[in-house]
Short mmCIF file of C-alpha atoms and ligand atoms in Angstrom, two decimals:
data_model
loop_
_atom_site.label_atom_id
_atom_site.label_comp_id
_atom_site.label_asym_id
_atom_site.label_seq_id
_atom_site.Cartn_x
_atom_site.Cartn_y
_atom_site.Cartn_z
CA UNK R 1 -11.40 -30.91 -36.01
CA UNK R 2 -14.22 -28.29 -36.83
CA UNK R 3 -15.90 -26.44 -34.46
CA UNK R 4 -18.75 -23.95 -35.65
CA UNK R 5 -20.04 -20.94 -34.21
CA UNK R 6 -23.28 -19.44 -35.13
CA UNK R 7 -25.32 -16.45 -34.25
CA UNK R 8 -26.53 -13.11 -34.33
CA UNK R 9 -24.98 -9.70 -34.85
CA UNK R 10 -23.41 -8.72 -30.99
CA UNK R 11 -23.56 -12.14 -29.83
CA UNK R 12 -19.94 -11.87 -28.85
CA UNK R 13 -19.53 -15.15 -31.35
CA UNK R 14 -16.51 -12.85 -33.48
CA UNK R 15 -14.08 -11.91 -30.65
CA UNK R 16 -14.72 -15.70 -28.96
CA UNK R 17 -14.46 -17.51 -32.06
CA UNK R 18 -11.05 -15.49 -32.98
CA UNK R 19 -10.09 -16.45 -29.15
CA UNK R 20 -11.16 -19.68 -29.30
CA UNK R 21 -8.75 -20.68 -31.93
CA UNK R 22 -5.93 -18.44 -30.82
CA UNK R 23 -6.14 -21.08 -27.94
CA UNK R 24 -6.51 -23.89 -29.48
CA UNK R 25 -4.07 -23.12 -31.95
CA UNK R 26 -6.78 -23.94 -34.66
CA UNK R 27 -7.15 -21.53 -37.72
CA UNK R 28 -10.22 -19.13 -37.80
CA UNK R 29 -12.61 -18.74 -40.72
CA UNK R 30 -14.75 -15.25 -40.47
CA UNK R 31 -17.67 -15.80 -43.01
CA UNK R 32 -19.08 -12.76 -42.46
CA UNK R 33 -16.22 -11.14 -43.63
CA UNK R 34 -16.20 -12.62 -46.77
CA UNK R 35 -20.28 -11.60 -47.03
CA UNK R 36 -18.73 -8.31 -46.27
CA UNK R 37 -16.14 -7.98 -48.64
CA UNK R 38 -18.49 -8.78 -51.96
CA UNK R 39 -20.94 -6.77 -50.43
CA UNK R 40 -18.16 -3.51 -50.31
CA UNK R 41 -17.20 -4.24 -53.80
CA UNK R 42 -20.52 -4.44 -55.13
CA UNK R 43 -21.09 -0.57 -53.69
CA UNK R 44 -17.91 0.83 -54.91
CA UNK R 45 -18.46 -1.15 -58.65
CA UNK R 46 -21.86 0.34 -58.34
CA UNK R 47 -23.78 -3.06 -58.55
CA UNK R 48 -27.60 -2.71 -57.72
CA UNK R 49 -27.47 -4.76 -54.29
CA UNK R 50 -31.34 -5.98 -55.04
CA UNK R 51 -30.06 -7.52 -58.13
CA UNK R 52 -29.29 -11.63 -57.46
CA UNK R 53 -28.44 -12.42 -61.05
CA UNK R 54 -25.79 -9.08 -61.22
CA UNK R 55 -24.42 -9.59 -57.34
CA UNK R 56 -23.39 -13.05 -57.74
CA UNK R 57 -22.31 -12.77 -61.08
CA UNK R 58 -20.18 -9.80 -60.09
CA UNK R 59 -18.86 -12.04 -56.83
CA UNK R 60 -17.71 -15.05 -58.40
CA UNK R 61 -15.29 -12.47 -60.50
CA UNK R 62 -13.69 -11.00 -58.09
CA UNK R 63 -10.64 -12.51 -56.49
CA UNK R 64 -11.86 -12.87 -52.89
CA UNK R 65 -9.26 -14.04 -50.45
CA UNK R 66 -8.85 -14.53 -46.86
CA UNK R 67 -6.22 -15.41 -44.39
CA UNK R 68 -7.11 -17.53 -41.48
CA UNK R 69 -4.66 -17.19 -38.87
CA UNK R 70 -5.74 -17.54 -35.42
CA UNK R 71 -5.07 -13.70 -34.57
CA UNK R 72 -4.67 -12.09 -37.99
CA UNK R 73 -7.76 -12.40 -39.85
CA UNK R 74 -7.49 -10.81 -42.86
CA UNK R 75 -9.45 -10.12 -45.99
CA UNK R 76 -8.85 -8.89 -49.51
CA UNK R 77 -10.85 -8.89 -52.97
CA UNK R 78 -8.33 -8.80 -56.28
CA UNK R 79 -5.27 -7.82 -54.14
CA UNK R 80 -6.70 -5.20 -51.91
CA UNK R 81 -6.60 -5.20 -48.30
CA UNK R 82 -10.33 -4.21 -47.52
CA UNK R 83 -10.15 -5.61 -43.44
CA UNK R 84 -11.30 -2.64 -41.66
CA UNK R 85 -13.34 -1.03 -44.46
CA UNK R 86 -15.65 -3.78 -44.45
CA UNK R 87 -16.88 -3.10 -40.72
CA UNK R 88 -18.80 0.34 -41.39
CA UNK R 89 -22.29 0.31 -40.87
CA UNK R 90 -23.17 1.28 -44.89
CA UNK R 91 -21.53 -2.12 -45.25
CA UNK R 92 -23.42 -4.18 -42.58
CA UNK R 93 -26.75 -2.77 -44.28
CA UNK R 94 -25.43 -3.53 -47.83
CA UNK R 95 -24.29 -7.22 -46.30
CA UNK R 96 -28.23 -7.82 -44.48
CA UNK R 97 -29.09 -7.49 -48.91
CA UNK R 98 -26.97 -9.55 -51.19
CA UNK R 99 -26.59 -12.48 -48.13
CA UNK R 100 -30.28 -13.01 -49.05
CA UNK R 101 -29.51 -14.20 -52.21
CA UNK R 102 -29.49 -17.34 -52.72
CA UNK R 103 -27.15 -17.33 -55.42
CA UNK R 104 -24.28 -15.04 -53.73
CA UNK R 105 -24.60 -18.21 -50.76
CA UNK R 106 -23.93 -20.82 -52.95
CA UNK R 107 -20.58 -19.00 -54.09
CA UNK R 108 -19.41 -18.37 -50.54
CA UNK R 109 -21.15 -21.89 -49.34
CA UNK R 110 -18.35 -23.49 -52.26
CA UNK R 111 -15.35 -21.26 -51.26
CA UNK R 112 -15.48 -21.59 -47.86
CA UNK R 113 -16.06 -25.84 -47.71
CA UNK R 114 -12.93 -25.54 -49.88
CA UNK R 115 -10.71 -22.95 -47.84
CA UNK R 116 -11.97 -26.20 -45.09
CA UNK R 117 -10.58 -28.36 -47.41
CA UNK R 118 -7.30 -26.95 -46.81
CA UNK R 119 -7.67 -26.47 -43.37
CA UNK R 120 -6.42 -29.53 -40.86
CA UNK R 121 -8.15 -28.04 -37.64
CA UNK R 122 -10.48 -24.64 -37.39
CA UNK R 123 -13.09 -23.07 -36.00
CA UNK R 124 -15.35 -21.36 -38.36
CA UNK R 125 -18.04 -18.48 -37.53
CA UNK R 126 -21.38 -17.00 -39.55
CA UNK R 127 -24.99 -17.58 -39.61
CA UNK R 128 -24.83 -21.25 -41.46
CA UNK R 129 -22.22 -22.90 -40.77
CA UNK R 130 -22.95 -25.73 -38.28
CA UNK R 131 -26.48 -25.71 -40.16
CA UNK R 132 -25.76 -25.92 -44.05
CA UNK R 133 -21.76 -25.18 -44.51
CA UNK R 134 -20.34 -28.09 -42.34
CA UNK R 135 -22.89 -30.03 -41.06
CA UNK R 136 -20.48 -32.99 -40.10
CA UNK R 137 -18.78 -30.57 -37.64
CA UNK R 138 -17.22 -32.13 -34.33
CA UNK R 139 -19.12 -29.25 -32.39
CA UNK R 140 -21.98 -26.87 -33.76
CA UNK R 141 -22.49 -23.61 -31.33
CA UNK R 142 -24.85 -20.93 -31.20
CA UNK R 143 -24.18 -17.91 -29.38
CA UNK R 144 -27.45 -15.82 -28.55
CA UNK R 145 -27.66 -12.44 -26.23
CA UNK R 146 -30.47 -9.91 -25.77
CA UNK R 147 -31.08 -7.42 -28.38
CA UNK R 148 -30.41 -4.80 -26.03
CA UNK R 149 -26.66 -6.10 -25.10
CA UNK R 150 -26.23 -6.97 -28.59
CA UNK R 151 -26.89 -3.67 -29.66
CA UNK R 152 -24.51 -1.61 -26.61
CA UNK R 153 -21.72 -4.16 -27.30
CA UNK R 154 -21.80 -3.24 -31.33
CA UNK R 155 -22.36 0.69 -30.52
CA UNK R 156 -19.29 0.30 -28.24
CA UNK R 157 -17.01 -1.31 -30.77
CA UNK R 158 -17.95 1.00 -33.41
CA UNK R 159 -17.74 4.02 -31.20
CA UNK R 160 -14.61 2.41 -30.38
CA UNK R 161 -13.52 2.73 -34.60
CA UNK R 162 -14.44 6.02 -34.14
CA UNK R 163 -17.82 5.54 -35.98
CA UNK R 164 -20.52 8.52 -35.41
CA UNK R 165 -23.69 5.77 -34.94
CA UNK R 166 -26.44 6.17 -32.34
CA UNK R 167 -27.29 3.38 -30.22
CA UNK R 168 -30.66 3.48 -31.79
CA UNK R 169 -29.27 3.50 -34.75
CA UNK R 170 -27.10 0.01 -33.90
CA UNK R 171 -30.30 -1.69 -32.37
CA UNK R 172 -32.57 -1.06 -35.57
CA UNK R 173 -29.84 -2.26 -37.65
CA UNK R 174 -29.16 -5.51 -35.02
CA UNK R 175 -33.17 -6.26 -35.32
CA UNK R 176 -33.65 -5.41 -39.13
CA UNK R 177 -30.74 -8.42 -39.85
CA UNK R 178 -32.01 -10.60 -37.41
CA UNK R 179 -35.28 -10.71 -38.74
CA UNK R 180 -33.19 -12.33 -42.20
CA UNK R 181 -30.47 -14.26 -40.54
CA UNK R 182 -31.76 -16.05 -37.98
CA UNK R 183 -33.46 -18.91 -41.54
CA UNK R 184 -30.09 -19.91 -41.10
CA UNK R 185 -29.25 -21.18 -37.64
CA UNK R 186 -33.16 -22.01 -36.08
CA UNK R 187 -32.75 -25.58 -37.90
CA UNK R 188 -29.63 -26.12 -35.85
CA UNK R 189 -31.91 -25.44 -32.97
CA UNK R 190 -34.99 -26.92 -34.30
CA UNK R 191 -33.49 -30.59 -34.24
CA UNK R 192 -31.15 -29.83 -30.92
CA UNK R 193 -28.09 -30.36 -32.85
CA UNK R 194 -26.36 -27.11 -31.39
CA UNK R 195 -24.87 -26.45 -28.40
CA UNK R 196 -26.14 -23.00 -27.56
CA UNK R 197 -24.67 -20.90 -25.27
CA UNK R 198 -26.51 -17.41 -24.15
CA UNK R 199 -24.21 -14.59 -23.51
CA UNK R 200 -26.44 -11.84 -22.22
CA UNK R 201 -24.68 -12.50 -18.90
CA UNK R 202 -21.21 -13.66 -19.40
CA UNK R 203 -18.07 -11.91 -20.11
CA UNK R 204 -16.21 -12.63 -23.24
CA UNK R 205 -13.40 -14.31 -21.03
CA UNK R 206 -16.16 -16.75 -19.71
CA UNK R 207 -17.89 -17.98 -23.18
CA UNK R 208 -13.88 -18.51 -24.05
CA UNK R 209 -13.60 -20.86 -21.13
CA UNK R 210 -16.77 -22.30 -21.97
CA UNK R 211 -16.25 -22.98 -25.58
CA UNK R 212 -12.67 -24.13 -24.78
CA UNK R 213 -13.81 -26.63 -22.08
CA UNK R 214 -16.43 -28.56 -24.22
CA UNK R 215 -14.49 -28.56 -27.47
CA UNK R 216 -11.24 -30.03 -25.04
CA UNK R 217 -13.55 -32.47 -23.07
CA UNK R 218 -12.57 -30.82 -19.60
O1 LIG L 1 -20.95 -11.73 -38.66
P1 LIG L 1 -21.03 -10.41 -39.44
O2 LIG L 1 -21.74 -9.32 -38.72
O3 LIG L 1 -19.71 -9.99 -39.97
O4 LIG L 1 -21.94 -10.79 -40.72
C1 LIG L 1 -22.24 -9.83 -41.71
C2 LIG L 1 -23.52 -10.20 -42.47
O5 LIG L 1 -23.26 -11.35 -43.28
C3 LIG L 1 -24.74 -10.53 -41.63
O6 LIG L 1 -25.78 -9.62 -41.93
C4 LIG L 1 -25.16 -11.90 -42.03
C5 LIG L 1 -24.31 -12.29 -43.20
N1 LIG L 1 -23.73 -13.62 -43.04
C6 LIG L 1 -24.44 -14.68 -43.55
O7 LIG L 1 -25.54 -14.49 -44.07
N2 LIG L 1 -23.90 -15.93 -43.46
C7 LIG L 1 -22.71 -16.13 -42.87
N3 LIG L 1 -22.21 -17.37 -42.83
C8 LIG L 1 -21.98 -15.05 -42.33
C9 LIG L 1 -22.54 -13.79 -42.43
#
């Protein structure tokens, strides 16, 4: 079974997707962490993040791997752990520029419908994934929140890391990527495939029970 969750940045669609299959017993695919990872490397291999051609070309070098347990998501690119590094905010910025390219998708469109290959039954978050990644999926979500809850939840988690970030700083960030990612789920809503669910209200605990109960048929 696949179950996809899409969304926006602070939609709460991380923590309940990682719950979700913790639940379910399903593995859990984090896209954006893989967007994340190539986007790290490219910064610390000094790749010019505007540049498609020398992004993606740089990408499909590098030995990008990810574990999909249901509580022990981890990443690495050519044998180093890079899990937390990936979650600073120079990242997330450097992520909002090579994810536009179209190039760098198709790479990370391949790898992960293969890591699904692999994979009997998992849930799988991003931005595309019930959309363009794996349209066939039993159950397509989107998660959606206001951009002001979006933007306390992320300043809380990343005060949380002990990152020095404003809340202003969070919100620009949270409406800057928004204004790019949200090309990839709007078809999903365009043509009512998804199921969406809007979180502004509900507690993580909640969208859990709520994602669990449709995917189980309760
Ligand atoms: O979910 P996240 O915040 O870790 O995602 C990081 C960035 O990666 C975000 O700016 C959008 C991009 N992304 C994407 O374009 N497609 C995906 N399937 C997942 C993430």
């Amino acid at each position: 079974m696949i179950v996809t969750i899409d969304g926006p940045a602070g939609s709460g669609k991380s923590t309940a997707a990682r719950k979700l299959a913790a639940r379910l017993q399903f593995a859990y695919l984090d896209t954006g962490a893989m967007y994340r990872a190539i986007a790290l490397a490219s910064l610390r291999g000094s790749i010019d993040l505007d540049d498609a051609d020398a992004v993606s070309q740089f990408a499909r070098a590098l030995q990008l791997e990810i574990d999909c347990g249901p509580t022990h998501a981890r990443v690495s690119v050519d044998g180093n752990d890079v899990s937390e590094a990936i979650r600073s905010i120079e990242v997330s910025r450097a992520t909002s520029t090579i994810s536009r390219h179209q190039s760098v998708r198709e790479h990370l469109i391949a790898l992960q419908r293969q890591i699904g290959k692999n994979l009997v039954d998992f849930v799988t978050e991003g931005r595309d994934q019930g959309s363009v990644v794996f349209p066939d999926a039993d159950f397509r979500f989107v998660l959606s929140a206001s951009v002001e809850i979006r933007a306390s939840r992320r300043h809380q988690e990343m005060a949380a890391d002990g990152q020095d970030v404003s809340l202003e700083e969070v919100a620009a960030n949270i409406r800057y990527r928004d204004a790019i990612d949200a090309k990839q789920w709007e078809p999903l809503l365009a043509s009512g495939a998804a199921i969406v669910i809007d979180t502004t209200e509900m507690a993580i605990a909640d969208v859990v029970d709520r994602l669990c109960e449709t995917v189980s048929g309760a």
